[in-house]
XYZ file of C-alpha atoms in Angstrom:
409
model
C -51.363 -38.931 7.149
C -49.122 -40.996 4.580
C -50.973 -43.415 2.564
C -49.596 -47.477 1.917
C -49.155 -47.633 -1.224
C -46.752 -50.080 -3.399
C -46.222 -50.694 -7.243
C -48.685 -53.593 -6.961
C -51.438 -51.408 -5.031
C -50.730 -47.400 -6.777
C -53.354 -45.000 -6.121
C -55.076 -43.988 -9.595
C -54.209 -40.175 -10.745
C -58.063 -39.124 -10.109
C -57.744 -40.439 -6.300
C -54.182 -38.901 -5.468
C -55.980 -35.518 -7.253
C -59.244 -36.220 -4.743
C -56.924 -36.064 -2.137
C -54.225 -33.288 -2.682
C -57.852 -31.443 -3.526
C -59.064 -32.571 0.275
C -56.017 -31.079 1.939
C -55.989 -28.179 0.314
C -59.290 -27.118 1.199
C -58.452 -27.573 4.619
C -56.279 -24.590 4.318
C -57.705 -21.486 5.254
C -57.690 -18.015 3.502
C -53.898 -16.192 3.493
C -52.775 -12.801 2.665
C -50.192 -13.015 -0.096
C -48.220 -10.263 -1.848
C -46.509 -10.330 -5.287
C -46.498 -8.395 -8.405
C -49.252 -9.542 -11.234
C -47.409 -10.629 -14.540
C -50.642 -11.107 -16.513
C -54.442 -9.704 -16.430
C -56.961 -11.332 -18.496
C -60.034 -9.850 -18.420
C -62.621 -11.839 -20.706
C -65.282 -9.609 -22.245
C -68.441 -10.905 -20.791
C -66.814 -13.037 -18.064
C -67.714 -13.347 -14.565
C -64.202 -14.437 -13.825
C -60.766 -12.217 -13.871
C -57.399 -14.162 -14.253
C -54.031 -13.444 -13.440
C -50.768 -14.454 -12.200
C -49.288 -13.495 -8.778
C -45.264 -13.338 -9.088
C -42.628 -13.089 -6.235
C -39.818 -11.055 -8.176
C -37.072 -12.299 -5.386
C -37.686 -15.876 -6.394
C -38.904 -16.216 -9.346
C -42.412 -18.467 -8.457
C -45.512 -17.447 -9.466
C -49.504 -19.041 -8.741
C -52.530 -18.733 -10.692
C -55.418 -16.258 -9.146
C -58.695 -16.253 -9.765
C -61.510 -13.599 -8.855
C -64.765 -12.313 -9.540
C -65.629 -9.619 -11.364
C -67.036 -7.353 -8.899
C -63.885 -8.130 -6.383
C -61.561 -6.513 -9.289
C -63.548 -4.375 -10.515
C -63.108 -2.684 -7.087
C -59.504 -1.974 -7.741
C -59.511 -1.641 -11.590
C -58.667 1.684 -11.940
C -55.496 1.607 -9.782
C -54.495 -2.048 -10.851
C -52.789 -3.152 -14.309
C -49.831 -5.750 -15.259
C -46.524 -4.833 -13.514
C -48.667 -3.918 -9.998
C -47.646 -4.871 -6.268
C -51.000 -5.773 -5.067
C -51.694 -7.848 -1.629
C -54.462 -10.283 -2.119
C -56.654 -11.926 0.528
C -56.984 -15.682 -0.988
C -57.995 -19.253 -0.165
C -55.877 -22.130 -2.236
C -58.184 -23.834 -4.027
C -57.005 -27.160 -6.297
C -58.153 -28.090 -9.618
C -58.930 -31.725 -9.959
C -59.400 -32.391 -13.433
C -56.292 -30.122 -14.530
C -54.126 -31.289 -10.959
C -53.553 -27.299 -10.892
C -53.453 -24.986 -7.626
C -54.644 -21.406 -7.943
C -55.694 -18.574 -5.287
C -59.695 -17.611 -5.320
C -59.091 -13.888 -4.398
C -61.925 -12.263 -1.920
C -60.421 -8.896 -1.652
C -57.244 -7.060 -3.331
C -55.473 -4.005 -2.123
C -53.203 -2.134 -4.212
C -49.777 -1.725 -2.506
C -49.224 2.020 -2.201
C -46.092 4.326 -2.580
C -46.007 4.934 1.058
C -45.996 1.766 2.110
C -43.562 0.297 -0.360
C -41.306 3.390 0.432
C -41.873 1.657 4.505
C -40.912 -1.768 3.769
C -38.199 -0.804 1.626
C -37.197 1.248 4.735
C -37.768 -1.601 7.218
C -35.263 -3.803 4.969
C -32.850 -1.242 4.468
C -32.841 -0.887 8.390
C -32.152 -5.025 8.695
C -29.476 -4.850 6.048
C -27.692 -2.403 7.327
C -27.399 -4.199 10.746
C -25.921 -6.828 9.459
C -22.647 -4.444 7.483
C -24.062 -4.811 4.004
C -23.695 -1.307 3.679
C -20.800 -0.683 5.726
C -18.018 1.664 4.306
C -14.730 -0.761 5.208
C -16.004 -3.361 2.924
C -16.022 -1.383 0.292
C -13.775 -2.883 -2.380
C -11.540 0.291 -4.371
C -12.251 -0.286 -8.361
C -8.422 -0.339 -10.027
C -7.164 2.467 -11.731
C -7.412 1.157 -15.432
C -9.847 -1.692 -16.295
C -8.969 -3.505 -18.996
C -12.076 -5.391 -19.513
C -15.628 -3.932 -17.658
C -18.535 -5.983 -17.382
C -21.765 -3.859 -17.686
C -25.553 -4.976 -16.977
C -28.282 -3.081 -18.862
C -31.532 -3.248 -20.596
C -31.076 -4.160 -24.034
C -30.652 -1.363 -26.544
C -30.942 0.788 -23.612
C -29.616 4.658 -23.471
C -28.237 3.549 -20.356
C -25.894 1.129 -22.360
C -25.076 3.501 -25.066
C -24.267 6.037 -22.693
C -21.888 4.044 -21.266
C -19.775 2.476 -23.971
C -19.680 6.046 -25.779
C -18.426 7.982 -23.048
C -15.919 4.862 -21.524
C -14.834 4.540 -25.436
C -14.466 8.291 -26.075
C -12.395 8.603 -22.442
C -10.101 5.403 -22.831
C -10.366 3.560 -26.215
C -8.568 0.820 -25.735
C -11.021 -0.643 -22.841
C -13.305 -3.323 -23.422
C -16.740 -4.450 -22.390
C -18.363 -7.589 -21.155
C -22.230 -6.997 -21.585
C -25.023 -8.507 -20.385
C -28.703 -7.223 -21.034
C -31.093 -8.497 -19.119
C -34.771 -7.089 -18.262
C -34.335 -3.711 -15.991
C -38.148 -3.976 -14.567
C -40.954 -6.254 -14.415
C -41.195 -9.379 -12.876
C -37.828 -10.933 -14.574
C -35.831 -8.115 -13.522
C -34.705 -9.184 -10.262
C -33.374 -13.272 -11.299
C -32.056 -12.370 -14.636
C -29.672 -9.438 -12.724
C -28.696 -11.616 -10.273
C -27.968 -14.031 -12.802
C -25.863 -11.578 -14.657
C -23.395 -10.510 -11.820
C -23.100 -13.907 -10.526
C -22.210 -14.620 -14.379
C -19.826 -11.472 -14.840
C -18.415 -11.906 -11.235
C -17.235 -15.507 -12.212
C -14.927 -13.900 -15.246
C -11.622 -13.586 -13.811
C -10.433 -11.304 -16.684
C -13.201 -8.909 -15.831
C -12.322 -6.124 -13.444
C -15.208 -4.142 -12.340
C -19.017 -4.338 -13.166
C -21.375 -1.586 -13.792
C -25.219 -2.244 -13.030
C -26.589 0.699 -15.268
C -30.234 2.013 -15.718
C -31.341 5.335 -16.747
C -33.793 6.273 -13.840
C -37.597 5.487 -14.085
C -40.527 5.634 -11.113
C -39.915 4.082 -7.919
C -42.060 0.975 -9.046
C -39.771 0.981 -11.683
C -37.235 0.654 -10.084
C -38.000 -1.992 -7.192
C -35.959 -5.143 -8.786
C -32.583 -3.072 -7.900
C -33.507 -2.881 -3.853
C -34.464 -6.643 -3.514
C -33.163 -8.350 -0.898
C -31.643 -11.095 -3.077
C -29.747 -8.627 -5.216
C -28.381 -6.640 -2.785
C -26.878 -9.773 -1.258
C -25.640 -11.030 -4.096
C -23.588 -8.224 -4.884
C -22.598 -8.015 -1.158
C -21.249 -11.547 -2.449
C -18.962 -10.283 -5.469
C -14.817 -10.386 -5.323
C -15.568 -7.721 -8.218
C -16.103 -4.189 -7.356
C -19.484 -3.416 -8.551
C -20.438 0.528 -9.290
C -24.712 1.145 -9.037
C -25.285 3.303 -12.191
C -29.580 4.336 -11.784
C -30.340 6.863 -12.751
C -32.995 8.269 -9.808
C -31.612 10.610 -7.614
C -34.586 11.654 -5.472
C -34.981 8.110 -4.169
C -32.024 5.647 -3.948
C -32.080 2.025 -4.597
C -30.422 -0.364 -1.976
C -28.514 -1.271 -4.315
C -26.772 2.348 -4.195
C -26.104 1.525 -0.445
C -24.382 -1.698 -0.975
C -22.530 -1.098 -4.162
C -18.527 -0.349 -3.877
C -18.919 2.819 -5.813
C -22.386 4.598 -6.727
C -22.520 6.983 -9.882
C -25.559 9.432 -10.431
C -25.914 8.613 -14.047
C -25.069 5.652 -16.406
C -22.908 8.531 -17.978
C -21.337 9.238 -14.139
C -20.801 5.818 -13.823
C -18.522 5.466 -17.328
C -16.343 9.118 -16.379
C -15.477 7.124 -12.768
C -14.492 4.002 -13.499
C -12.665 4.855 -17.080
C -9.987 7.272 -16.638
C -10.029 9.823 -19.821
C -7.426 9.635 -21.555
C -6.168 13.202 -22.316
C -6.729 13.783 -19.114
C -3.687 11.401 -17.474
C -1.642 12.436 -20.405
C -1.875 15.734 -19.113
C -1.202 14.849 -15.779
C 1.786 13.054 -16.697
C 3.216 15.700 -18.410
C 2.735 18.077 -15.213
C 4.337 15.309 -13.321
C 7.050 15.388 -15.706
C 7.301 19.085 -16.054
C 7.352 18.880 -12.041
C 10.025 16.523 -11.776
C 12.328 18.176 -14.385
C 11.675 21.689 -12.036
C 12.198 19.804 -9.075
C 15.839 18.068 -10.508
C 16.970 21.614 -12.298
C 16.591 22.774 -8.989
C 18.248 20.770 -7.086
C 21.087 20.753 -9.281
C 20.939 24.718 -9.425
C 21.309 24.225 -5.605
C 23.772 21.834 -5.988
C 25.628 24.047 -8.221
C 25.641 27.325 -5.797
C 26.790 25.301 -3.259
C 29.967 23.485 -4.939
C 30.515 27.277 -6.205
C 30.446 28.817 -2.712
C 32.671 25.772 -1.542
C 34.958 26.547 -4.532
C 35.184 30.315 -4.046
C 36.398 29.501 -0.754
C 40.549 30.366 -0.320
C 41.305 26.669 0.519
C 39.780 25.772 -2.300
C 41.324 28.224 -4.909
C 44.587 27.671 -3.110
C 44.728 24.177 -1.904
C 48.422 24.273 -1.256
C 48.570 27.135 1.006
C 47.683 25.939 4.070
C 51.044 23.068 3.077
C 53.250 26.150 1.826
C 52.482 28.142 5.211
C 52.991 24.985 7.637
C 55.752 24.293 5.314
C 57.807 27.582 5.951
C 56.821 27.340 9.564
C 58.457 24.109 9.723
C 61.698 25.404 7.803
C 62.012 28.186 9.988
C 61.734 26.074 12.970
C 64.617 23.645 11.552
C 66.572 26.832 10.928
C 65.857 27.918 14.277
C 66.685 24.803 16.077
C 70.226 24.319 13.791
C 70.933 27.884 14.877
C 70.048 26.834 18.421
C 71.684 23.569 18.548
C 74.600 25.306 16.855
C 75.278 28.180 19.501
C 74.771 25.059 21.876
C 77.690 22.823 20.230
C 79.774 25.945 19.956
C 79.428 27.113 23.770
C 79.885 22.836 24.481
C 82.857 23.139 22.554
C 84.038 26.187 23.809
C 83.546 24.561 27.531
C 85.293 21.289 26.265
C 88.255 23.405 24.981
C 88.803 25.007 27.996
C 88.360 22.348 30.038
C 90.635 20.000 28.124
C 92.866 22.864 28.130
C 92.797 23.025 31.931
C 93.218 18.945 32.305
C 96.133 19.079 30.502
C 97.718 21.707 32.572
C 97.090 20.018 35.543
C 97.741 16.546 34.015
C 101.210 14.277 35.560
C 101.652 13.854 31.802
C 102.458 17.757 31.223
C 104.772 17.479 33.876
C 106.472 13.904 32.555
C 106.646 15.983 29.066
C 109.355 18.706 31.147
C 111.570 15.877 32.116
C 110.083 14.621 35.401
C 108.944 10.891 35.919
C 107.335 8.901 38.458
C 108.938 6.221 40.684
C 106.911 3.745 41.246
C 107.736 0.328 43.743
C 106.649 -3.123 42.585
C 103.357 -2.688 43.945
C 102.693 0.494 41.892
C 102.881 3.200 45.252
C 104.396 6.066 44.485
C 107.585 7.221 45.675
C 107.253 10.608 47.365
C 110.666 10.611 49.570
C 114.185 9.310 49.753
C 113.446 7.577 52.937
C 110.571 5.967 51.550
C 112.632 3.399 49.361
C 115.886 0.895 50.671
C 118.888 -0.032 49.327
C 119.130 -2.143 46.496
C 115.272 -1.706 45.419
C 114.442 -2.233 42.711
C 111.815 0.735 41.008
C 109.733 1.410 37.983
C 110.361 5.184 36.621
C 107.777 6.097 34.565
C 108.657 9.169 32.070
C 106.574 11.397 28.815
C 107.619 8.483 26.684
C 107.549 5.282 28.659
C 109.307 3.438 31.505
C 112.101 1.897 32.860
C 113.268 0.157 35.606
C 116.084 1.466 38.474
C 117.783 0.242 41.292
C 118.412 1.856 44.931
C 122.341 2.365 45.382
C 123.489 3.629 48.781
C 120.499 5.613 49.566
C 121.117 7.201 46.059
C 119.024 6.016 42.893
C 120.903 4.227 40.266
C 119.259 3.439 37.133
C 119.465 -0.304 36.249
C 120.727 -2.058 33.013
């Protein structure tokens, strides 16, 4: 229940302890895992302390036992162990501190980390952390790559030798943090987040050269693996432990074998793509020389072909086709104007005979009246008419004298 209280009526510090110390004891025993940080064990002492840490978020509590309950387990049980611990909160009045008095602790075995790390893989995975289409590709040349290692480590050295010795123009952005332990797990999130946040950095490499399986827990927490599930970076798993794999492995864009694996696939060697540019080159000046050889055969072929040596002959032999058409149609339309002219000749020839005007030219002429009849008998005309005669080299006119024609003044 809340308590009325006011800046004229506080409760004193001893009171407010009494009480946190009341509810606390109404709490009733809890099983709690974590992983102890630190083991004092007081020559002489009835009384073992340690600390209980939770790796994945960095809080820890004070733990307090008997001898005999940890001397139970104190052969299988040092600094840096998972242990699950059966524990009843128990406050600290004069100090205001909360600690765990421990009744019983149990050593968390291989096997059954190997399980839950199982059961969380499992959960992960059906949510797509681990799916391959959002895997991010890492770019063909980084210019800057930001690494996360243990200080000092091989697994650092490693890295920048063999990245250096392949490429040595790329640079590094490194961060060492603590690869196992109980800081392990914040301080590599921290360092991705912090590397992730760098535009100018274009991959990162979370490298460790191998170790036990306890070891090796802070890379398959559930907060890291998120976290990198998080990054707009690619991010390549470099730990070195290939019988077991770390979830990390699983959600990573890339996973190497080796810290050393890890710097030959995301730094391209230099010699290398030197050579392969000159095959590409060597390719492309085969490929060109023979397409221009090709080229070549076939204008040659086209050239060797008659038309082409002799481009005019095709005009030269239509060209004395047409001439000796023309000369066949002048010959043609010659014999025709001849035989025409021939036929006009003798038909001219024949109109003349049989023209009045041949006759007129031998001294005959035509009589004509007024009217322009001709006069074909004597009877035909009277006395005193008056007549046209019409002769090879004009006309004149007549008169009709006593049945006899007179020609006329």
């Amino acid at each position: 229940m809340g308590l009325n209280t006011s800046a004229e009526a506080p409760l004193p510090v001893g009171e407010v302890s009494r009480l946190i110390g009341g509810w606390i004891d109404r709490l009733g025993a809890v099983w709690v895992e974590g992983q102890i940080t630190q083991l004092s064990r007081r020559p002489g002492a009835g009384v073992v302390f340690m600390t209980l840490r939770d790796p994945s978020y960095d809080i820890s509590v004070s733990v307090t036992c008997y001898r005999q309950v940890f001397d139970a387990v104190a052969d299988v049980v040092a600094e840096g162990a998972r242990v699950v611990v059966h524990a009843k909160p128990e406050w600290y009045a004069p100090r205001g501190q909360l600690s765990l008095r421990a009744a019983e602790i149990r050593p968390v075995g291989i096997g059954e980390l190997l399980a839950r790390l199982e059961m969380l893989k499992r959960s992960l995975g059906a949510e797509g952390l681990f799916a391959p289409d959002r895997k991010k590709p890492l770019p063909f040349l980084p210019q800057l790559v930001g690494m996360v290692c243990g200080r000092a480590s091989a697994a650092e050295r490693d890295v920048l030798e063999v990245a250096r010795r392949r490429w040595p123009a790329v640079r590094f952005e490194v961060r060492n943090v603590a690869v196992q332990g109980v800081h392990a797990v914040p301080q590599v999130i921290q360092a991705v987040k912090e590397l992730d946040a760098v535009p100018d950095v274009d991959v990162i490499i979370v490298a460790r050269g191998g170790g036990s399986v306890e070891d090796l827990l802070p890379f398959s927490d559930e907060q890291l693996v998120r976290a990198v599930a998080e990054c707009r970076t690619p991010v390549v798993s470099a730990i070195g432990h290939e019988p077991d794999a770390p979830l990390l492995d699983l959600v990573a864009d890339l996973r190497a074998s080796t810290p050393t694996d890890a710097a030959k696939k995301v730094v391209p060697d230099v010699g290398e793509e030197l050579e392969r540019v000159r095959a590409l080159r060597d390719r492309a000046l085969r490929t060109v020389r023979g397409l221009l050889d090709r080229e070549e055969r076939g204008l040659a072929h086209a050239l060797a072909r008659p038309v082409m040596e002799h481009p005019r002959r095709m005009v030269e032999e239509r060209e004395a086709e047409v001439d000796a058409l023309v000369a066949r149609s002048r010959r043609v339309l010659g014999h025709l104007l001849d035989r025409a002219d021939s036929e006009l000749s003798h038909t001219r020839a024949r109109v003349v005979a049989l023209s009045p005007a041949a006759t007129m030219e031998r001294g005959y002429a035509v009589l004509q009246r007024a009217d322009g009849s001709v006069v074909r008998s004597p009877e035909a005309v009277a006395a005193d008419e008056e007549l046209r005669a019409r002769v090879a080299e004009g006309e004149f006119r007549v008169r009709v004298a006593g049945g006899a024609v007179v020609p006329r003044p």
